[in-house]
Amino acid sequence: MCRVVDLRQAVLAKNDRCAHDLRADLAGRGTVVINLLSSPGSGKTALLEQELLLAVARGVPVAALTADLATENDALRLARSGAPVKQVLTDGLCHLEAGMLSGHLEGWLPPQTRLLFVENVGNLVCPASYDLGESLRVALASVTEGEDKPLKYPTAFGLANLVLVTKTDIAEAVGFDEALFRRNVQQVNPGAPVLLTSARTGAGAGALLDAALAVADGTAAHAPVMARQHPHPHEHPHDHEQGHGHDHNHDHNQGHDHDHEHRHASAVPRPHA
Amino acid sequence: MHEMSIAAAVVGQVEAAAEAAGAFAVSSVRLQVGELAGVVPDALRFCFELACTGTVLEGAALATELVPARARCAPCAADWAVGMPPDLCCPTCGTATAELLSGRELQILSVRWEDGPTRAADREPIHEER
Ligand SMILES: [Zn+2]
């Protein structure tokens, strides 16, 4: 007999559960994850190298995991900072998933790590859909990428807790319109903080480290509007069209962390009442 | 192209559900995709076909239901279609405290399958739409 069965399962439920568990597990160890998203060539590695050096100099226990499609250059470069660094080759996969990250941390992440920087695969589309259990998501763009980057990649910039501009030393040379860039960030992510940095001149050095430390110390990161939708309204079959029929006063500061939401998904079709 | 991963996740979830229900031959899957879900439906359809090969979903059709993104402003209660690229600042009062009402959905709504002949009797009743 042919029949239509209601499943109402979030496609990313497994990743979201995994991310939630990882975040809780790491929080128990005093570690927070910073997920860095950018296009290739955005200067993410140079920036991260600088922040790791500063952290090591200040005695902050940091570590970095860098995901790349095929080479190990980034890891070698980051390791010069003296911080523990791990390279993950994704074998062509365009993004990291929470389960992969969790597996890579096992047996590697030093137990006293305060901040774990994850340099996601260089791509602003795919990684945006996957919560890695981070407490701070950062979207980076260099001044050479154009002011409309946030509009072209609204999910990456719209879900970021922090937006970071790199290579500001050449902003004038490439005619970067900072005000326009900021307006575009505000359009997709109202209220998102924007930091300006240059690894070459050292402008903004330590800003990312400070932002990460603030979150690790319990300061709420900026909550993006896009992350503020009731995350899985369908998990409540009786009001699934009413994502807003819910108490809006509860804590939405962690856009990706909704402890109460991730336990309902089931691989078995739910019998209807 | 994470549509391949998304497609694989859809197929995996449907396979598990079909197996648990003793069903075989899935003929269609209805998927809800929000405007801001970060998924390209055409790319997903292409990947879905590949991901179905050799599974109980082989040959299954994918129907995607698009959900427009809407936001609502808390202070002034205006609500609006955010468009693409989305404009999430309130067009009425300019406040930056909007709540997204819809647009981030990415979920399997329903599946159409053929029930197995043997298990049909001892299984719990399942909601039927038609
Ligand atoms: Zn308003």
mmCIF file of C-alpha atoms and ligand atoms in Angstrom:
data_model
loop_
_atom_site.group_PDB
_atom_site.id
_atom_site.type_symbol
_atom_site.label_atom_id
_atom_site.label_comp_id
_atom_site.label_asym_id
_atom_site.label_seq_id
_atom_site.Cartn_x
_atom_site.Cartn_y
_atom_site.Cartn_z
ATOM 1 C CA MET A 1 0.000 0.000 0.000
ATOM 2 C CA CYS A 2 1.247 3.431 -0.854
ATOM 3 C CA ARG A 3 1.073 6.056 1.805
ATOM 4 C CA VAL A 4 2.339 9.490 2.696
ATOM 5 C CA VAL A 5 4.008 9.709 6.054
ATOM 6 C CA ASP A 6 4.756 12.865 7.990
ATOM 7 C CA LEU A 7 8.389 12.957 9.021
ATOM 8 C CA ARG A 8 9.007 16.574 9.983
ATOM 9 C CA GLN A 9 12.685 16.101 10.554
ATOM 10 C CA ALA A 10 15.254 18.842 10.353
ATOM 11 C CA VAL A 11 17.785 17.846 7.729
ATOM 12 C CA LEU A 12 20.660 19.103 9.837
ATOM 13 C CA ALA A 13 19.286 17.691 13.083
ATOM 14 C CA LYS A 14 22.147 15.247 13.443
ATOM 15 C CA ASN A 15 24.773 17.936 12.994
ATOM 16 C CA ASP A 16 22.921 20.281 15.329
ATOM 17 C CA ARG A 17 22.731 17.608 18.034
ATOM 18 C CA CYS A 18 26.392 16.842 17.599
ATOM 19 C CA ALA A 19 27.283 20.542 17.776
ATOM 20 C CA HIS A 20 25.190 20.991 20.873
ATOM 21 C CA ASP A 21 26.872 18.056 22.602
ATOM 22 C CA LEU A 22 30.325 19.247 21.593
ATOM 23 C CA ARG A 23 29.641 22.765 22.852
ATOM 24 C CA ALA A 24 28.438 21.399 26.183
ATOM 25 C CA ASP A 25 31.372 19.000 26.437
ATOM 26 C CA LEU A 26 33.907 21.724 25.690
ATOM 27 C CA ALA A 27 32.210 24.176 28.039
ATOM 28 C CA GLY A 28 32.666 21.591 30.771
ATOM 29 C CA ARG A 29 36.390 21.714 30.083
ATOM 30 C CA GLY A 30 36.489 25.496 29.923
ATOM 31 C CA THR A 31 37.076 25.605 26.169
ATOM 32 C CA VAL A 32 35.221 27.743 23.660
ATOM 33 C CA VAL A 33 35.374 27.365 19.890
ATOM 34 C CA ILE A 34 35.751 30.253 17.472
ATOM 35 C CA ASN A 35 34.605 29.327 13.964
ATOM 36 C CA LEU A 36 36.280 31.419 11.245
ATOM 37 C CA LEU A 37 34.577 31.631 7.857
ATOM 38 C CA SER A 38 35.985 33.325 4.790
ATOM 39 C CA SER A 39 36.717 33.065 1.105
ATOM 40 C CA PRO A 40 40.098 31.757 0.004
ATOM 41 C CA GLY A 41 42.723 34.480 0.047
ATOM 42 C CA SER A 42 40.964 36.628 2.624
ATOM 43 C CA GLY A 43 44.026 36.757 4.830
ATOM 44 C CA LYS A 44 42.473 34.528 7.460
ATOM 45 C CA THR A 45 45.649 32.565 8.116
ATOM 46 C CA ALA A 46 47.810 35.676 8.521
ATOM 47 C CA LEU A 47 45.312 37.126 10.944
ATOM 48 C CA LEU A 48 45.051 33.923 12.913
ATOM 49 C CA GLU A 49 48.832 33.579 13.086
ATOM 50 C CA GLN A 50 49.031 37.050 14.584
ATOM 51 C CA GLU A 51 46.295 36.357 17.146
ATOM 52 C CA LEU A 52 47.887 33.052 18.163
ATOM 53 C CA LEU A 53 51.252 34.766 18.655
ATOM 54 C CA LEU A 54 49.627 37.385 20.858
ATOM 55 C CA ALA A 55 47.768 34.753 22.860
ATOM 56 C CA VAL A 56 50.943 32.750 23.429
ATOM 57 C CA ALA A 57 52.778 35.919 24.485
ATOM 58 C CA ARG A 58 49.997 36.727 26.936
ATOM 59 C CA GLY A 59 49.951 33.201 28.302
ATOM 60 C CA VAL A 60 46.429 32.418 27.056
ATOM 61 C CA PRO A 61 46.123 28.692 26.302
ATOM 62 C CA VAL A 62 45.006 28.615 22.670
ATOM 63 C CA ALA A 63 44.939 25.996 19.961
ATOM 64 C CA ALA A 64 44.018 26.070 16.303
ATOM 65 C CA LEU A 65 42.533 23.580 13.938
ATOM 66 C CA THR A 66 42.711 24.427 10.300
ATOM 67 C CA ALA A 67 40.643 22.710 7.643
ATOM 68 C CA ASP A 68 41.847 22.657 4.119
ATOM 69 C CA LEU A 69 40.910 20.855 0.970
ATOM 70 C CA ALA A 70 44.379 19.483 0.296
ATOM 71 C CA THR A 71 47.530 21.176 1.572
ATOM 72 C CA GLU A 72 49.239 21.637 4.899
ATOM 73 C CA ASN A 73 50.738 25.089 4.367
ATOM 74 C CA ASP A 74 48.367 26.822 6.745
ATOM 75 C CA ALA A 75 49.189 24.527 9.634
ATOM 76 C CA LEU A 76 52.931 24.963 9.202
ATOM 77 C CA ARG A 77 52.488 28.695 9.217
ATOM 78 C CA LEU A 78 50.227 28.734 12.275
ATOM 79 C CA ALA A 79 52.486 26.345 14.181
ATOM 80 C CA ARG A 80 55.220 28.998 14.173
ATOM 81 C CA SER A 81 53.213 30.737 16.884
ATOM 82 C CA GLY A 82 54.045 27.909 19.278
ATOM 83 C CA ALA A 83 50.365 27.109 19.864
ATOM 84 C CA PRO A 84 49.170 23.536 19.257
ATOM 85 C CA VAL A 85 47.937 23.376 15.678
ATOM 86 C CA LYS A 86 46.226 20.596 13.807
ATOM 87 C CA GLN A 87 45.633 20.387 10.102
ATOM 88 C CA VAL A 88 42.563 18.593 8.871
ATOM 89 C CA LEU A 89 42.358 17.624 5.235
ATOM 90 C CA THR A 90 38.754 17.398 4.136
ATOM 91 C CA ASP A 91 39.489 15.459 0.956
ATOM 92 C CA GLY A 92 37.444 17.804 -1.142
ATOM 93 C CA LEU A 93 34.575 18.269 1.287
ATOM 94 C CA CYS A 94 33.651 21.931 1.239
ATOM 95 C CA HIS A 95 32.912 22.374 4.925
ATOM 96 C CA LEU A 96 33.507 20.954 8.389
ATOM 97 C CA GLU A 97 30.732 19.242 10.310
ATOM 98 C CA ALA A 98 30.416 19.029 14.062
ATOM 99 C CA GLY A 99 30.976 15.275 14.158
ATOM 100 C CA MET A 100 34.179 15.612 12.138
ATOM 101 C CA LEU A 101 35.476 18.348 14.409
ATOM 102 C CA SER A 102 34.637 16.347 17.492
ATOM 103 C CA GLY A 103 36.555 13.363 16.105
ATOM 104 C CA HIS A 104 39.592 15.483 15.306
ATOM 105 C CA LEU A 105 39.702 16.945 18.798
ATOM 106 C CA GLU A 106 39.788 13.560 20.460
ATOM 107 C CA GLY A 107 43.247 12.806 21.757
ATOM 108 C CA TRP A 108 44.635 16.050 20.390
ATOM 109 C CA LEU A 109 43.058 19.062 22.083
ATOM 110 C CA PRO A 110 45.141 19.906 25.164
ATOM 111 C CA PRO A 111 42.822 19.735 28.174
ATOM 112 C CA GLN A 112 43.545 23.230 29.487
ATOM 113 C CA THR A 113 42.769 24.961 26.173
ATOM 114 C CA ARG A 114 40.795 28.158 26.674
ATOM 115 C CA LEU A 115 40.237 29.122 23.042
ATOM 116 C CA LEU A 116 40.105 26.815 20.068
ATOM 117 C CA PHE A 117 40.213 28.654 16.761
ATOM 118 C CA VAL A 118 38.792 26.669 13.870
ATOM 119 C CA GLU A 119 39.805 27.889 10.456
ATOM 120 C CA ASN A 120 36.962 26.495 8.384
ATOM 121 C CA VAL A 121 37.343 25.512 4.728
ATOM 122 C CA GLY A 122 37.840 28.641 2.586
ATOM 123 C CA ASN A 123 34.341 29.160 1.248
ATOM 124 C CA LEU A 124 31.493 31.369 2.387
ATOM 125 C CA VAL A 125 28.593 29.176 1.329
ATOM 126 C CA CYS A 126 28.788 25.660 2.668
ATOM 127 C CA PRO A 127 30.350 26.145 6.128
ATOM 128 C CA ALA A 128 27.624 28.662 6.965
ATOM 129 C CA SER A 129 25.012 25.901 7.305
ATOM 130 C CA TYR A 130 26.946 23.862 9.841
ATOM 131 C CA ASP A 131 27.085 24.686 13.522
ATOM 132 C CA LEU A 132 30.387 23.340 14.819
ATOM 133 C CA GLY A 133 29.596 23.860 18.465
ATOM 134 C CA GLU A 134 31.252 27.259 18.360
ATOM 135 C CA SER A 135 30.468 30.080 20.746
ATOM 136 C CA LEU A 136 31.739 32.747 18.403
ATOM 137 C CA ARG A 137 31.283 32.682 14.665
ATOM 138 C CA VAL A 138 33.371 35.144 12.708
ATOM 139 C CA ALA A 139 32.903 36.024 9.034
ATOM 140 C CA LEU A 140 35.959 37.580 7.442
ATOM 141 C CA ALA A 141 36.333 39.626 4.277
ATOM 142 C CA SER A 142 39.358 41.416 2.949
ATOM 143 C CA VAL A 143 39.083 44.936 1.556
ATOM 144 C CA THR A 144 39.847 43.537 -1.903
ATOM 145 C CA GLU A 145 36.693 41.436 -1.966
ATOM 146 C CA GLY A 146 34.303 44.335 -2.439
ATOM 147 C CA GLU A 147 31.754 46.047 -0.208
ATOM 148 C CA ASP A 148 28.897 43.841 -1.388
ATOM 149 C CA LYS A 149 30.384 40.631 0.010
ATOM 150 C CA PRO A 150 27.854 40.521 2.894
ATOM 151 C CA LEU A 151 24.979 40.827 0.404
ATOM 152 C CA LYS A 152 26.396 38.113 -1.838
ATOM 153 C CA TYR A 153 26.853 35.743 1.094
ATOM 154 C CA PRO A 154 23.982 36.650 3.407
ATOM 155 C CA THR A 155 24.004 33.360 5.307
ATOM 156 C CA ALA A 156 27.694 33.575 6.177
ATOM 157 C CA PHE A 157 27.530 37.225 7.228
ATOM 158 C CA GLY A 158 23.981 37.056 8.537
ATOM 159 C CA LEU A 159 24.759 34.296 11.016
ATOM 160 C CA ALA A 160 28.075 35.729 12.215
ATOM 161 C CA ASN A 161 28.468 36.978 15.773
ATOM 162 C CA LEU A 162 31.322 39.157 14.570
ATOM 163 C CA VAL A 163 32.449 40.478 11.195
ATOM 164 C CA LEU A 164 36.109 41.103 10.588
ATOM 165 C CA VAL A 165 37.711 43.080 7.765
ATOM 166 C CA THR A 166 41.286 42.195 6.836
ATOM 167 C CA LYS A 167 44.045 43.920 4.826
ATOM 168 C CA THR A 168 42.874 47.419 5.723
ATOM 169 C CA ASP A 169 46.369 48.705 4.919
ATOM 170 C CA ILE A 170 45.461 48.548 1.232
ATOM 171 C CA ALA A 171 41.888 49.801 1.664
ATOM 172 C CA GLU A 172 42.665 53.159 0.118
ATOM 173 C CA ALA A 173 44.598 51.678 -2.772
ATOM 174 C CA VAL A 174 41.716 49.400 -3.738
ATOM 175 C CA GLY A 175 39.048 52.048 -3.072
ATOM 176 C CA PHE A 176 37.339 50.150 -0.268
ATOM 177 C CA ASP A 177 34.237 52.011 0.902
ATOM 178 C CA GLU A 178 34.121 51.207 4.599
ATOM 179 C CA ALA A 179 30.822 52.959 5.263
ATOM 180 C CA LEU A 180 29.123 51.032 2.469
ATOM 181 C CA PHE A 181 30.553 47.743 3.716
ATOM 182 C CA ARG A 182 29.260 48.485 7.218
ATOM 183 C CA ARG A 183 25.816 49.358 5.824
ATOM 184 C CA ASN A 184 25.710 46.071 3.980
ATOM 185 C CA VAL A 185 26.662 44.139 7.107
ATOM 186 C CA GLN A 186 23.921 45.945 9.028
ATOM 187 C CA GLN A 187 21.381 45.077 6.346
ATOM 188 C CA VAL A 188 21.852 41.320 6.723
ATOM 189 C CA ASN A 189 22.946 41.352 10.351
ATOM 190 C CA PRO A 190 21.685 44.415 12.240
ATOM 191 C CA GLY A 191 23.855 45.276 15.200
ATOM 192 C CA ALA A 192 26.743 43.015 14.219
ATOM 193 C CA PRO A 193 30.091 44.358 15.396
ATOM 194 C CA VAL A 194 32.645 44.998 12.645
ATOM 195 C CA LEU A 195 36.376 44.937 13.381
ATOM 196 C CA LEU A 196 39.024 46.355 11.058
ATOM 197 C CA THR A 197 42.407 44.681 10.930
ATOM 198 C CA SER A 198 45.649 44.594 9.026
ATOM 199 C CA ALA A 199 48.116 41.834 9.704
ATOM 200 C CA ARG A 200 50.741 43.870 7.863
ATOM 201 C CA THR A 201 50.541 47.033 9.939
ATOM 202 C CA GLY A 202 49.264 45.362 13.081
ATOM 203 C CA ALA A 203 46.127 47.529 13.099
ATOM 204 C CA GLY A 204 43.419 45.812 15.111
ATOM 205 C CA ALA A 205 45.890 43.237 16.431
ATOM 206 C CA GLY A 206 44.426 41.389 19.380
ATOM 207 C CA ALA A 207 40.870 42.484 18.628
ATOM 208 C CA LEU A 208 39.767 38.978 17.679
ATOM 209 C CA LEU A 209 41.583 37.508 20.668
ATOM 210 C CA ASP A 210 39.871 39.981 22.989
ATOM 211 C CA ALA A 211 36.459 39.245 21.482
ATOM 212 C CA ALA A 212 37.054 35.518 21.930
ATOM 213 C CA LEU A 213 38.231 35.938 25.509
ATOM 214 C CA ALA A 214 35.170 38.034 26.327
ATOM 215 C CA VAL A 215 32.905 35.238 25.120
ATOM 216 C CA ALA A 216 34.979 32.661 27.016
ATOM 217 C CA ASP A 217 34.516 34.786 30.126
ATOM 218 C CA GLY A 218 30.758 34.666 29.722
ATOM 219 C CA THR A 219 29.985 37.890 27.860
ATOM 220 C CA ALA A 220 27.132 37.242 25.460
ATOM 221 C CA ALA A 221 28.168 37.453 21.825
ATOM 222 C CA HIS A 222 26.057 39.499 19.417
ATOM 223 C CA ALA A 223 22.924 37.515 18.497
ATOM 224 C CA PRO A 224 22.211 37.805 14.744
ATOM 225 C CA VAL A 225 18.602 38.277 13.644
ATOM 226 C CA MET A 226 18.998 35.390 11.234
ATOM 227 C CA ALA A 227 19.936 33.073 14.094
ATOM 228 C CA ARG A 228 16.978 34.281 16.103
ATOM 229 C CA GLN A 229 14.319 32.267 14.321
ATOM 230 C CA HIS A 230 12.859 29.600 16.491
ATOM 231 C CA PRO A 231 15.367 27.058 15.205
ATOM 232 C CA HIS A 232 13.214 24.007 14.605
ATOM 233 C CA PRO A 233 9.609 25.117 14.767
ATOM 234 C CA HIS A 234 8.609 21.884 13.061
ATOM 235 C CA GLU A 235 9.706 19.875 16.082
ATOM 236 C CA HIS A 236 6.454 21.038 17.616
ATOM 237 C CA PRO A 237 4.029 19.680 15.052
ATOM 238 C CA HIS A 238 1.025 21.532 16.386
ATOM 239 C CA ASP A 239 2.330 25.004 15.900
ATOM 240 C CA HIS A 240 4.960 24.530 13.268
ATOM 241 C CA GLU A 241 3.695 27.398 11.170
ATOM 242 C CA GLN A 242 3.898 29.646 14.169
ATOM 243 C CA GLY A 243 7.604 30.012 14.758
ATOM 244 C CA HIS A 244 6.797 33.129 16.737
ATOM 245 C CA GLY A 245 4.167 31.517 18.961
ATOM 246 C CA HIS A 246 6.834 31.110 21.534
ATOM 247 C CA ASP A 247 8.207 32.965 24.490
ATOM 248 C CA HIS A 248 10.555 35.521 23.052
ATOM 249 C CA ASN A 249 12.015 36.538 26.331
ATOM 250 C CA HIS A 250 14.106 33.494 26.820
ATOM 251 C CA ASP A 251 17.783 33.739 26.212
ATOM 252 C CA HIS A 252 18.619 34.027 22.553
ATOM 253 C CA ASN A 253 22.128 35.220 23.117
ATOM 254 C CA GLN A 254 23.640 32.059 21.784
ATOM 255 C CA GLY A 255 22.077 31.955 18.389
ATOM 256 C CA HIS A 256 23.085 28.365 17.795
ATOM 257 C CA ASP A 257 22.528 27.002 21.258
ATOM 258 C CA HIS A 258 19.028 25.971 22.081
ATOM 259 C CA ASP A 259 19.359 23.211 24.607
ATOM 260 C CA HIS A 260 15.720 22.385 24.621
ATOM 261 C CA GLU A 261 15.278 22.067 20.888
ATOM 262 C CA HIS A 262 17.519 19.293 19.791
ATOM 263 C CA ARG A 263 16.164 16.295 21.541
ATOM 264 C CA HIS A 264 12.958 15.710 19.672
ATOM 265 C CA ALA A 265 14.230 14.650 16.306
ATOM 266 C CA SER A 266 13.700 10.990 15.798
ATOM 267 C CA ALA A 267 14.480 8.671 12.953
ATOM 268 C CA VAL A 268 11.069 7.082 13.339
ATOM 269 C CA PRO A 269 7.957 8.629 11.846
ATOM 270 C CA ARG A 270 5.936 10.115 14.584
ATOM 271 C CA PRO A 271 2.440 8.675 15.066
ATOM 272 C CA HIS A 272 -0.048 11.472 15.042
ATOM 273 C CA ALA A 273 -2.457 12.010 17.855
ATOM 274 C CA MET B 1 28.881 22.340 -2.770
ATOM 275 C CA HIS B 2 27.292 21.231 0.471
ATOM 276 C CA GLU B 3 24.065 20.295 -1.332
ATOM 277 C CA MET B 4 25.648 16.837 -1.693
ATOM 278 C CA SER B 5 25.999 16.571 2.097
ATOM 279 C CA ILE B 6 22.469 17.868 2.562
ATOM 280 C CA ALA B 7 21.126 15.385 0.018
ATOM 281 C CA ALA B 8 23.003 12.542 1.700
ATOM 282 C CA ALA B 9 21.532 13.568 5.052
ATOM 283 C CA VAL B 10 18.007 13.597 3.591
ATOM 284 C CA VAL B 11 18.477 10.175 2.031
ATOM 285 C CA GLY B 12 19.985 8.777 5.236
ATOM 286 C CA GLN B 13 17.109 10.042 7.360
ATOM 287 C CA VAL B 14 14.462 8.755 4.981
ATOM 288 C CA GLU B 15 16.204 5.383 4.728
ATOM 289 C CA ALA B 16 16.258 5.053 8.508
ATOM 290 C CA ALA B 17 12.599 6.011 8.781
ATOM 291 C CA ALA B 18 11.597 3.625 6.001
ATOM 292 C CA GLU B 19 13.504 0.789 7.598
ATOM 293 C CA ALA B 20 11.980 1.471 11.013
ATOM 294 C CA ALA B 21 8.506 1.438 9.497
ATOM 295 C CA GLY B 22 9.150 -1.649 7.378
ATOM 296 C CA ALA B 23 8.506 0.292 4.211
ATOM 297 C CA PHE B 24 10.212 -0.040 0.872
ATOM 298 C CA ALA B 25 10.254 1.787 -2.447
ATOM 299 C CA VAL B 26 10.131 5.433 -1.477
ATOM 300 C CA SER B 27 8.528 7.264 -4.380
ATOM 301 C CA SER B 28 8.756 10.878 -3.262
ATOM 302 C CA VAL B 29 10.148 13.147 -0.582
ATOM 303 C CA ARG B 30 8.721 16.551 0.247
ATOM 304 C CA LEU B 31 11.278 19.001 1.547
ATOM 305 C CA GLN B 32 10.783 22.448 2.999
ATOM 306 C CA VAL B 33 13.548 24.901 2.132
ATOM 307 C CA GLY B 34 13.637 28.385 3.596
ATOM 308 C CA GLU B 35 14.747 31.330 1.494
ATOM 309 C CA LEU B 36 17.617 31.872 3.946
ATOM 310 C CA ALA B 37 18.544 28.232 4.442
ATOM 311 C CA GLY B 38 21.624 28.635 2.276
ATOM 312 C CA VAL B 39 20.618 25.818 -0.051
ATOM 313 C CA VAL B 40 20.175 26.017 -3.807
ATOM 314 C CA PRO B 41 17.121 23.874 -4.691
ATOM 315 C CA ASP B 42 18.312 23.025 -8.208
ATOM 316 C CA ALA B 43 21.705 21.891 -6.956
ATOM 317 C CA LEU B 44 19.962 19.917 -4.249
ATOM 318 C CA ARG B 45 17.677 18.167 -6.727
ATOM 319 C CA PHE B 46 20.677 17.140 -8.797
ATOM 320 C CA CYS B 47 22.535 15.813 -5.749
ATOM 321 C CA PHE B 48 19.436 14.096 -4.421
ATOM 322 C CA GLU B 49 19.146 11.980 -7.536
ATOM 323 C CA LEU B 50 22.753 10.863 -7.141
ATOM 324 C CA ALA B 51 22.403 10.218 -3.424
ATOM 325 C CA CYS B 52 19.325 8.033 -3.983
ATOM 326 C CA THR B 53 21.133 5.624 -6.277
ATOM 327 C CA GLY B 54 21.319 2.144 -4.839
ATOM 328 C CA THR B 55 19.055 2.940 -1.890
ATOM 329 C CA VAL B 56 15.397 2.362 -1.129
ATOM 330 C CA LEU B 57 14.906 5.866 -2.529
ATOM 331 C CA GLU B 58 16.191 5.013 -5.991
ATOM 332 C CA GLY B 59 14.134 6.966 -8.511
ATOM 333 C CA ALA B 60 12.297 8.952 -5.844
ATOM 334 C CA ALA B 61 11.098 12.423 -6.753
ATOM 335 C CA LEU B 62 12.090 15.423 -4.667
ATOM 336 C CA ALA B 63 9.452 18.091 -4.167
ATOM 337 C CA THR B 64 10.790 21.267 -2.604
ATOM 338 C CA GLU B 65 8.499 23.722 -0.931
ATOM 339 C CA LEU B 66 10.066 27.167 -0.677
ATOM 340 C CA VAL B 67 9.417 29.208 2.433
ATOM 341 C CA PRO B 68 9.748 32.969 2.000
ATOM 342 C CA ALA B 69 11.739 34.717 4.694
ATOM 343 C CA ARG B 70 9.753 37.109 6.890
ATOM 344 C CA ALA B 71 10.828 39.150 9.881
ATOM 345 C CA ARG B 72 8.952 41.060 12.547
ATOM 346 C CA CYS B 73 10.030 44.121 14.451
ATOM 347 C CA ALA B 74 9.567 43.828 18.189
ATOM 348 C CA PRO B 75 9.142 47.540 19.020
ATOM 349 C CA CYS B 76 6.723 48.507 16.230
ATOM 350 C CA ALA B 77 5.218 45.105 15.389
ATOM 351 C CA ALA B 78 5.734 45.610 11.655
ATOM 352 C CA ASP B 79 6.403 42.474 9.700
ATOM 353 C CA TRP B 80 7.874 42.252 6.241
ATOM 354 C CA ALA B 81 9.236 39.993 3.536
ATOM 355 C CA VAL B 82 12.973 40.391 3.931
ATOM 356 C CA GLY B 83 13.808 39.690 0.273
ATOM 357 C CA MET B 84 17.107 38.549 -1.171
ATOM 358 C CA PRO B 85 19.629 39.726 -0.200
ATOM 359 C CA PRO B 86 17.688 40.011 3.022
ATOM 360 C CA ASP B 87 17.033 43.332 4.693
ATOM 361 C CA LEU B 88 16.706 42.586 8.371
ATOM 362 C CA CYS B 89 16.494 46.136 9.679
ATOM 363 C CA CYS B 90 12.929 47.238 10.302
ATOM 364 C CA PRO B 91 11.737 49.183 7.228
ATOM 365 C CA THR B 92 9.249 51.079 9.395
ATOM 366 C CA CYS B 93 11.215 52.238 12.415
ATOM 367 C CA GLY B 94 14.774 51.227 11.509
ATOM 368 C CA THR B 95 15.306 49.226 14.686
ATOM 369 C CA ALA B 96 17.809 46.381 14.625
ATOM 370 C CA THR B 97 15.918 44.044 16.906
ATOM 371 C CA ALA B 98 13.859 42.074 14.442
ATOM 372 C CA GLU B 99 12.858 38.487 14.945
ATOM 373 C CA LEU B 100 13.012 36.143 11.990
ATOM 374 C CA LEU B 101 9.606 34.506 11.582
ATOM 375 C CA SER B 102 10.476 32.170 8.749
ATOM 376 C CA GLY B 103 13.108 31.493 6.123
ATOM 377 C CA ARG B 104 15.665 29.248 7.815
ATOM 378 C CA GLU B 105 13.677 26.027 7.392
ATOM 379 C CA LEU B 106 15.408 22.970 6.059
ATOM 380 C CA GLN B 107 13.344 19.949 6.882
ATOM 381 C CA ILE B 108 11.836 16.801 5.470
ATOM 382 C CA LEU B 109 8.080 17.303 5.582
ATOM 383 C CA SER B 110 6.784 13.984 4.366
ATOM 384 C CA VAL B 111 7.647 10.883 2.441
ATOM 385 C CA ARG B 112 5.588 8.746 0.126
ATOM 386 C CA TRP B 113 6.444 5.086 0.270
ATOM 387 C CA GLU B 114 5.208 1.593 -0.345
ATOM 388 C CA ASP B 115 4.550 -0.412 2.800
ATOM 389 C CA GLY B 116 6.116 -3.811 3.220
ATOM 390 C CA PRO B 117 3.597 -6.656 2.925
ATOM 391 C CA THR B 118 4.611 -8.531 6.067
ATOM 392 C CA ARG B 119 5.103 -5.857 8.674
ATOM 393 C CA ALA B 120 1.986 -3.864 7.876
ATOM 394 C CA ALA B 121 -0.159 -5.607 10.478
ATOM 395 C CA ASP B 122 2.053 -5.330 13.555
ATOM 396 C CA ARG B 123 3.118 -1.753 13.112
ATOM 397 C CA GLU B 124 1.689 1.167 15.013
ATOM 398 C CA PRO B 125 -0.750 3.204 12.979
ATOM 399 C CA ILE B 126 0.852 6.063 11.128
ATOM 400 C CA HIS B 127 -0.790 9.273 10.123
ATOM 401 C CA GLU B 128 -2.022 9.111 6.572
ATOM 402 C CA GLU B 129 -2.576 12.150 4.486
ATOM 403 C CA ARG B 130 -4.177 10.311 1.638
HETATM 404 ZN ZN ZN C 1 10.044 48.645 13.650
#
